[in-house]
mmCIF file of C-alpha atoms in Angstrom:
data_model
loop_
_atom_site.group_PDB
_atom_site.id
_atom_site.type_symbol
_atom_site.label_atom_id
_atom_site.label_comp_id
_atom_site.label_asym_id
_atom_site.label_seq_id
_atom_site.Cartn_x
_atom_site.Cartn_y
_atom_site.Cartn_z
ATOM 1 C CA MET A 805 6.646 8.238 -23.355
ATOM 2 C CA LEU A 806 7.598 4.660 -23.771
ATOM 3 C CA ASN A 807 11.274 5.677 -23.806
ATOM 4 C CA TYR A 808 10.735 7.690 -20.604
ATOM 5 C CA ILE A 809 9.104 4.578 -18.977
ATOM 6 C CA LYS A 810 11.973 2.349 -20.136
ATOM 7 C CA SER A 811 14.548 4.738 -18.730
ATOM 8 C CA GLU A 812 12.695 5.019 -15.430
ATOM 9 C CA LEU A 813 12.290 1.278 -15.143
ATOM 10 C CA TYR A 814 16.147 1.058 -15.587
ATOM 11 C CA ARG A 815 16.649 3.744 -12.868
ATOM 12 C CA ALA A 816 14.248 1.934 -10.578
ATOM 13 C CA ALA A 817 16.062 -1.378 -11.092
ATOM 14 C CA HIS A 818 19.400 0.415 -10.124
ATOM 15 C CA SER A 819 18.010 2.537 -7.283
ATOM 16 C CA LYS A 820 20.018 2.078 -4.182
ATOM 17 C CA GLU A 821 17.166 3.208 -1.905
ATOM 18 C CA LEU A 822 14.604 0.894 -3.572
ATOM 19 C CA ARG A 823 17.075 -2.081 -3.551
ATOM 20 C CA GLY A 824 17.896 -1.459 0.112
ATOM 21 C CA ALA A 825 14.216 -1.348 1.030
ATOM 22 C CA PHE A 826 13.536 -4.554 -0.916
ATOM 23 C CA ILE A 827 16.404 -6.339 0.732
ATOM 24 C CA GLY A 828 15.186 -5.019 4.131
ATOM 25 C CA LEU A 829 11.624 -6.290 3.519
ATOM 26 C CA LEU A 830 12.944 -9.794 2.612
ATOM 27 C CA ALA A 831 15.110 -9.747 5.693
ATOM 28 C CA ILE A 832 12.207 -8.842 7.963
ATOM 29 C CA ILE A 833 10.175 -11.720 6.438
ATOM 30 C CA LEU A 834 13.024 -14.194 7.078
ATOM 31 C CA PHE A 835 13.687 -12.775 10.495
ATOM 32 C CA LEU A 836 10.061 -13.067 11.681
ATOM 33 C CA ASN A 837 9.496 -16.492 10.396
ATOM 34 C CA LEU A 838 12.970 -17.856 11.607
ATOM 35 C CA THR A 839 12.300 -16.402 15.077
ATOM 36 C CA LEU A 840 8.887 -18.164 15.210
ATOM 37 C CA PHE A 841 10.618 -21.367 13.972
ATOM 38 C CA LEU A 842 13.266 -21.206 16.647
ATOM 39 C CA MET A 843 10.618 -20.729 19.286
ATOM 40 C CA LYS A 844 7.921 -23.074 18.082
ATOM 41 C CA ASP A 845 8.700 -25.980 20.227
ATOM 42 C CA VAL A 846 9.294 -23.860 23.440
ATOM 43 C CA GLU A 847 6.799 -24.900 26.089
ATOM 44 C CA HIS A 848 3.774 -22.550 26.348
ATOM 45 C CA PHE A 849 4.732 -20.603 23.239
ATOM 46 C CA ARG A 850 1.648 -20.463 21.027
ATOM 47 C CA TYR A 851 2.902 -18.482 18.170
ATOM 48 C CA GLY A 852 5.083 -20.956 16.242
ATOM 49 C CA SER A 853 2.436 -21.617 13.605
ATOM 50 C CA SER A 854 1.818 -20.613 9.986
ATOM 51 C CA SER A 855 -1.517 -19.169 11.044
ATOM 52 C CA PHE A 856 0.184 -16.616 13.316
ATOM 53 C CA SER A 857 2.753 -15.840 10.663
ATOM 54 C CA TYR A 858 0.058 -15.214 8.102
ATOM 55 C CA SER A 859 -2.111 -13.189 10.575
ATOM 56 C CA MET A 860 0.661 -10.564 10.880
ATOM 57 C CA LEU A 861 -0.049 -9.474 7.402
ATOM 58 C CA VAL A 862 -3.641 -10.464 7.068
ATOM 59 C CA SER A 863 -4.547 -8.334 10.126
ATOM 60 C CA VAL A 864 -2.931 -5.252 8.583
ATOM 61 C CA PRO A 865 -4.195 -5.047 4.949
ATOM 62 C CA MET A 866 -3.409 -1.377 4.781
ATOM 63 C CA MET A 867 0.307 -2.421 4.737
ATOM 64 C CA TYR A 868 -0.008 -2.913 0.979
ATOM 65 C CA CYS A 869 -0.884 0.830 0.733
ATOM 66 C CA TYR A 870 1.981 1.902 2.877
ATOM 67 C CA VAL A 871 4.520 -0.136 0.883
ATOM 68 C CA ALA A 872 3.091 1.114 -2.397
ATOM 69 C CA ALA A 873 3.330 4.746 -1.260
ATOM 70 C CA ASP A 874 6.803 4.105 0.095
ATOM 71 C CA VAL A 875 7.994 2.861 -3.332
ATOM 72 C CA ALA A 876 6.655 6.067 -5.032
ATOM 73 C CA ALA A 877 8.485 8.179 -2.341
ATOM 74 C CA MET A 878 11.809 6.326 -2.725
ATOM 75 C CA LEU A 879 11.684 6.711 -6.548
ATOM 76 C CA TYR A 880 10.375 10.298 -6.856
ATOM 77 C CA GLU A 881 10.923 12.059 -3.518
ATOM 78 C CA SER A 882 13.995 13.688 -5.011
ATOM 79 C CA ASP A 883 12.734 14.114 -8.611
ATOM 80 C CA ARG A 884 12.054 17.835 -8.380
ATOM 81 C CA ARG A 885 15.149 18.661 -6.385
ATOM 82 C CA ASN A 886 17.469 16.826 -8.725
ATOM 83 C CA GLY A 887 15.947 18.474 -11.727
ATOM 84 C CA THR A 888 14.845 15.210 -13.334
ATOM 85 C CA MET A 889 11.350 16.548 -14.070
ATOM 86 C CA GLY A 890 12.615 19.683 -15.678
ATOM 87 C CA ASN A 891 14.925 17.700 -17.957
ATOM 88 C CA SER A 892 12.134 15.422 -19.004
ATOM 89 C CA ILE A 893 9.808 18.398 -19.804
ATOM 90 C CA ALA A 894 12.560 20.036 -21.806
ATOM 91 C CA TYR A 895 12.682 16.864 -23.957
ATOM 92 C CA GLY A 896 9.021 17.398 -24.818
ATOM 93 C CA ILE A 897 7.321 15.111 -22.375
ATOM 94 C CA SER A 898 4.170 16.652 -20.851
ATOM 95 C CA ARG A 899 3.399 16.714 -17.121
ATOM 96 C CA MET A 900 0.383 14.350 -17.713
ATOM 97 C CA GLN A 901 2.694 11.876 -19.478
ATOM 98 C CA LEU A 902 5.231 12.117 -16.646
ATOM 99 C CA LEU A 903 2.520 11.474 -14.079
ATOM 100 C CA ALA A 904 1.200 8.442 -16.101
ATOM 101 C CA GLY A 905 4.789 7.125 -16.627
ATOM 102 C CA LYS A 906 5.739 7.541 -12.948
ATOM 103 C CA CYS A 907 2.608 5.599 -11.866
ATOM 104 C CA VAL A 908 3.389 2.795 -14.330
ATOM 105 C CA VAL A 909 7.037 2.511 -13.037
ATOM 106 C CA CYS A 910 5.982 2.588 -9.373
ATOM 107 C CA PHE A 911 3.281 -0.051 -10.066
ATOM 108 C CA VAL A 912 5.708 -2.315 -11.858
ATOM 109 C CA ALA A 913 8.273 -1.913 -9.051
ATOM 110 C CA SER A 914 5.654 -2.709 -6.468
ATOM 111 C CA LEU A 915 4.533 -5.721 -8.383
ATOM 112 C CA VAL A 916 8.052 -7.159 -8.631
ATOM 113 C CA MET A 917 8.588 -6.757 -5.011
ATOM 114 C CA LEU A 918 5.215 -8.531 -4.195
ATOM 115 C CA ALA A 919 6.067 -11.275 -6.676
ATOM 116 C CA VAL A 920 9.205 -12.131 -4.797
ATOM 117 C CA ALA A 921 8.248 -11.240 -1.122
ATOM 118 C CA LEU A 922 4.846 -13.112 -1.100
ATOM 119 C CA PRO A 923 6.204 -16.579 -2.168
ATOM 120 C CA LEU A 924 9.074 -16.125 0.344
ATOM 121 C CA TYR A 925 6.621 -15.384 3.106
ATOM 122 C CA ILE A 926 4.444 -18.380 2.348
ATOM 123 C CA GLY A 927 7.326 -20.719 1.716
ATOM 124 C CA CYS A 928 8.912 -19.821 5.032
ATOM 125 C CA ALA A 929 5.662 -20.221 6.951
ATOM 126 C CA GLU A 930 4.747 -23.551 5.306
ATOM 127 C CA LEU A 931 8.200 -25.063 5.643
ATOM 128 C CA LEU A 932 9.334 -23.803 8.960
ATOM 129 C CA LEU A 933 6.134 -23.535 11.135
ATOM 130 C CA HIS A 934 3.283 -25.756 12.443
ATOM 131 C CA ALA A 935 0.436 -25.798 9.986
ATOM 132 C CA THR A 936 -2.228 -25.000 12.611
ATOM 133 C CA GLY A 937 -4.667 -22.183 13.413
ATOM 134 C CA PRO A 938 -7.515 -20.301 11.837
ATOM 135 C CA THR A 939 -5.515 -18.101 9.393
ATOM 136 C CA THR A 940 -4.670 -20.033 6.170
ATOM 137 C CA ILE A 941 -2.940 -19.458 2.917
ATOM 138 C CA GLN A 942 -6.259 -18.827 1.271
ATOM 139 C CA ASP A 943 -6.779 -15.833 3.550
ATOM 140 C CA MET A 944 -3.451 -14.387 2.597
ATOM 141 C CA LEU A 945 -3.766 -14.970 -1.099
ATOM 142 C CA LEU A 946 -7.171 -13.442 -1.234
ATOM 143 C CA GLU A 947 -5.921 -10.404 0.462
ATOM 144 C CA VAL A 948 -3.852 -9.554 -2.650
ATOM 145 C CA PRO A 949 -6.715 -9.075 -5.122
ATOM 146 C CA ALA A 950 -8.836 -7.463 -2.405
ATOM 147 C CA MET A 951 -6.108 -4.744 -1.728
ATOM 148 C CA SER A 952 -4.662 -4.549 -5.225
ATOM 149 C CA LEU A 953 -6.727 -1.650 -6.516
ATOM 150 C CA ILE A 954 -6.839 0.172 -3.165
ATOM 151 C CA ALA A 955 -3.044 -0.026 -3.003
ATOM 152 C CA THR A 956 -2.842 1.192 -6.655
ATOM 153 C CA GLY A 957 -4.966 4.141 -5.706
ATOM 154 C CA SER A 958 -2.760 4.990 -2.742
ATOM 155 C CA LEU A 959 0.235 4.784 -5.108
ATOM 156 C CA ILE A 960 -1.258 7.155 -7.553
ATOM 157 C CA LEU A 961 -2.103 9.587 -4.717
ATOM 158 C CA ALA A 962 1.485 9.432 -3.453
ATOM 159 C CA VAL A 963 2.908 10.140 -6.999
ATOM 160 C CA VAL A 964 0.408 13.046 -7.385
ATOM 161 C CA LEU A 965 1.341 14.640 -4.097
ATOM 162 C CA LEU A 966 5.053 14.213 -4.612
ATOM 163 C CA ASP A 967 4.630 16.019 -7.819
ATOM 164 C CA PHE A 968 2.542 18.761 -6.523
ATOM 165 C CA PHE A 969 4.304 19.677 -3.274
ATOM 166 C CA GLU A 970 7.799 21.083 -3.134
ATOM 167 C CA ASN A 971 8.377 19.489 0.227
ATOM 168 C CA SER A 972 8.196 15.771 0.758
ATOM 169 C CA PHE A 973 7.118 16.284 4.471
ATOM 170 C CA PHE A 974 3.843 17.921 3.216
ATOM 171 C CA SER A 975 3.425 15.159 0.613
ATOM 172 C CA VAL A 976 3.540 12.571 3.377
ATOM 173 C CA LEU A 977 1.209 14.558 5.546
ATOM 174 C CA ALA A 978 -1.288 15.067 2.849
ATOM 175 C CA TRP A 979 -1.189 11.287 1.951
ATOM 176 C CA LEU A 980 -1.827 10.402 5.611
ATOM 177 C CA THR A 981 -4.660 12.986 5.712
ATOM 178 C CA VAL A 982 -6.462 11.580 2.734
ATOM 179 C CA MET A 983 -5.847 7.850 3.423
ATOM 180 C CA LEU A 984 -6.169 7.746 7.255
ATOM 181 C CA PHE A 985 -7.155 11.074 9.039
ATOM 182 C CA LEU A 986 -10.027 12.283 6.805
ATOM 183 C CA PRO A 987 -11.868 8.770 6.804
ATOM 184 C CA LYS A 988 -11.653 8.687 10.644
ATOM 185 C CA ILE A 989 -12.932 12.298 10.936
ATOM 186 C CA LEU A 990 -15.857 11.626 8.632
ATOM 187 C CA LEU A 991 -16.687 8.476 10.572
ATOM 188 C CA PHE A 992 -16.667 10.425 13.850
ATOM 189 C CA ALA A 993 -18.757 13.168 12.370
ATOM 190 C CA GLY A 994 -21.224 10.644 11.181
ATOM 191 C CA ILE A 995 -21.566 9.197 14.577
ATOM 192 C CA VAL A 996 -21.903 12.413 16.576
ATOM 193 C CA LEU A 997 -23.760 14.819 14.216
ATOM 194 C CA PRO A 998 -27.569 14.797 14.691
ATOM 195 C CA PHE A 999 -28.223 15.965 11.006
ATOM 196 C CA GLY A 1000 -26.599 14.604 7.978
ATOM 197 C CA GLY A 1001 -24.723 11.942 10.043
ATOM 198 C CA ASP A 1002 -26.161 9.085 8.008
ATOM 199 C CA VAL A 1003 -24.844 10.460 4.868
ATOM 200 C CA LEU A 1004 -21.442 11.067 6.256
ATOM 201 C CA MET A 1005 -21.429 7.539 7.772
ATOM 202 C CA ASP A 1006 -22.255 6.038 4.323
ATOM 203 C CA VAL A 1007 -19.335 7.959 2.771
ATOM 204 C CA ALA A 1008 -16.937 7.080 5.516
ATOM 205 C CA MET A 1009 -17.780 3.407 5.382
ATOM 206 C CA TRP A 1010 -16.729 3.225 1.666
ATOM 207 C CA MET A 1011 -13.193 4.431 2.688
ATOM 208 C CA PRO A 1012 -10.706 1.580 3.232
ATOM 209 C CA ALA A 1013 -9.442 2.907 6.490
ATOM 210 C CA ASN A 1014 -12.951 2.434 7.914
ATOM 211 C CA PHE A 1015 -14.640 -0.563 6.267
ATOM 212 C CA ILE A 1016 -11.670 -2.823 6.280
ATOM 213 C CA PRO A 1017 -11.012 -2.822 10.035
ATOM 214 C CA ALA A 1018 -14.770 -2.974 10.615
ATOM 215 C CA GLY A 1019 -15.081 -6.135 8.568
ATOM 216 C CA THR A 1020 -11.881 -7.855 9.746
ATOM 217 C CA ASN A 1021 -11.165 -9.725 12.889
ATOM 218 C CA VAL A 1022 -7.931 -11.734 12.951
ATOM 219 C CA ASN A 1023 -6.450 -13.319 16.091
ATOM 220 C CA MET A 1024 -5.248 -16.634 17.486
ATOM 221 C CA SER A 1025 -8.770 -18.177 17.520
ATOM 222 C CA GLU A 1026 -10.495 -16.513 14.576
ATOM 223 C CA CYS A 1027 -9.865 -15.218 11.099
ATOM 224 C CA SER A 1028 -12.738 -13.233 9.601
ATOM 225 C CA THR A 1029 -11.859 -10.816 6.806
ATOM 226 C CA ILE A 1030 -13.828 -8.307 4.693
ATOM 227 C CA TRP A 1031 -12.852 -10.203 1.518
ATOM 228 C CA ASP A 1032 -14.367 -13.557 2.850
ATOM 229 C CA THR A 1033 -17.580 -12.708 1.240
ATOM 230 C CA GLY A 1034 -18.619 -11.631 -2.257
ATOM 231 C CA THR A 1035 -20.061 -8.398 -0.898
ATOM 232 C CA GLY A 1036 -16.854 -7.558 1.026
ATOM 233 C CA MET A 1037 -14.666 -8.264 -1.907
ATOM 234 C CA ALA A 1038 -16.816 -6.201 -4.236
ATOM 235 C CA ARG A 1039 -16.665 -3.291 -1.764
ATOM 236 C CA CYS A 1040 -12.850 -3.551 -1.768
ATOM 237 C CA LEU A 1041 -12.751 -3.563 -5.639
ATOM 238 C CA ILE A 1042 -15.298 -0.709 -6.028
ATOM 239 C CA SER A 1043 -13.497 1.430 -3.394
ATOM 240 C CA GLY A 1044 -10.156 0.821 -5.025
ATOM 241 C CA THR A 1045 -11.527 1.678 -8.518
ATOM 242 C CA ALA A 1046 -13.077 4.820 -7.180
ATOM 243 C CA GLY A 1047 -9.811 5.812 -5.611
ATOM 244 C CA ILE A 1048 -7.847 5.256 -8.784
ATOM 245 C CA LEU A 1049 -10.359 7.460 -10.695
ATOM 246 C CA VAL A 1050 -10.560 10.226 -8.101
ATOM 247 C CA PHE A 1051 -6.865 10.423 -7.508
ATOM 248 C CA SER A 1052 -5.940 10.352 -11.203
ATOM 249 C CA ALA A 1053 -8.526 13.057 -11.805
ATOM 250 C CA ALA A 1054 -7.066 15.061 -8.908
ATOM 251 C CA GLY A 1055 -3.619 14.635 -10.364
ATOM 252 C CA VAL A 1056 -4.571 16.063 -13.630
ATOM 253 C CA LEU A 1057 -6.391 19.086 -12.150
ATOM 254 C CA LEU A 1058 -3.429 19.849 -9.632
ATOM 255 C CA LEU A 1059 -0.770 19.570 -12.319
ATOM 256 C CA ARG A 1060 -2.749 21.662 -14.731
ATOM 257 C CA LYS A 1061 -3.025 24.292 -11.887
ATOM 258 C CA LYS A 1062 0.741 24.449 -11.486
ATOM 259 C CA ASP A 1063 1.186 25.034 -15.154
ATOM 260 C CA ILE A 1064 -1.053 28.048 -15.015
#
């Protein structure tokens, strides 16, 4: 399995899709901050501050989940079509080992991207923009541990679904259903149902798509995030841990079902 992980890390490092997406991500960061820099001294332009730059990411914490899932899709969307999985199984690697190896590779690739993109983002904001406004470096840095386990869970879910479905379209649709649509449906049901609504509401409010927006308010005059408090940070970490365990278990069950 270690040899498989090493070979996949090499493949990830030389993936044109992943490299292009990474360069695109860095280019977007530079473009956004350079645009704010060029406009910061324009009269009545209020957005040339590090606070506004940080708020673009702090206000959308689920972006970490989208990027993590996208990394998995770029690396393994064509895995079945190209016969890579079949070749690996032929060499004696089990489906469970393949699943674990893919998750490790995607996690490392995502971590490397974050390790480069985040300092670039902060450096551009601090060097180019006015250091004013409610959203600070601390808000942005605390977002990383708050979302780390949740994003890891979404990454595992993406890998599982890409392995299970023959069609990448259904994988994306299933991922969106689990991460976004189902939480909103449960929240709505908890609000409108006269019986059992409280239970559904409690379940729904442990899902990141619901409790993160409910506890986060980021704008030009205020920055209040779910991870500002110990209770909110704990909810993020507990929810992320639960997601990792549930999606890992689901992966084992689904792959065993395909083997039968």
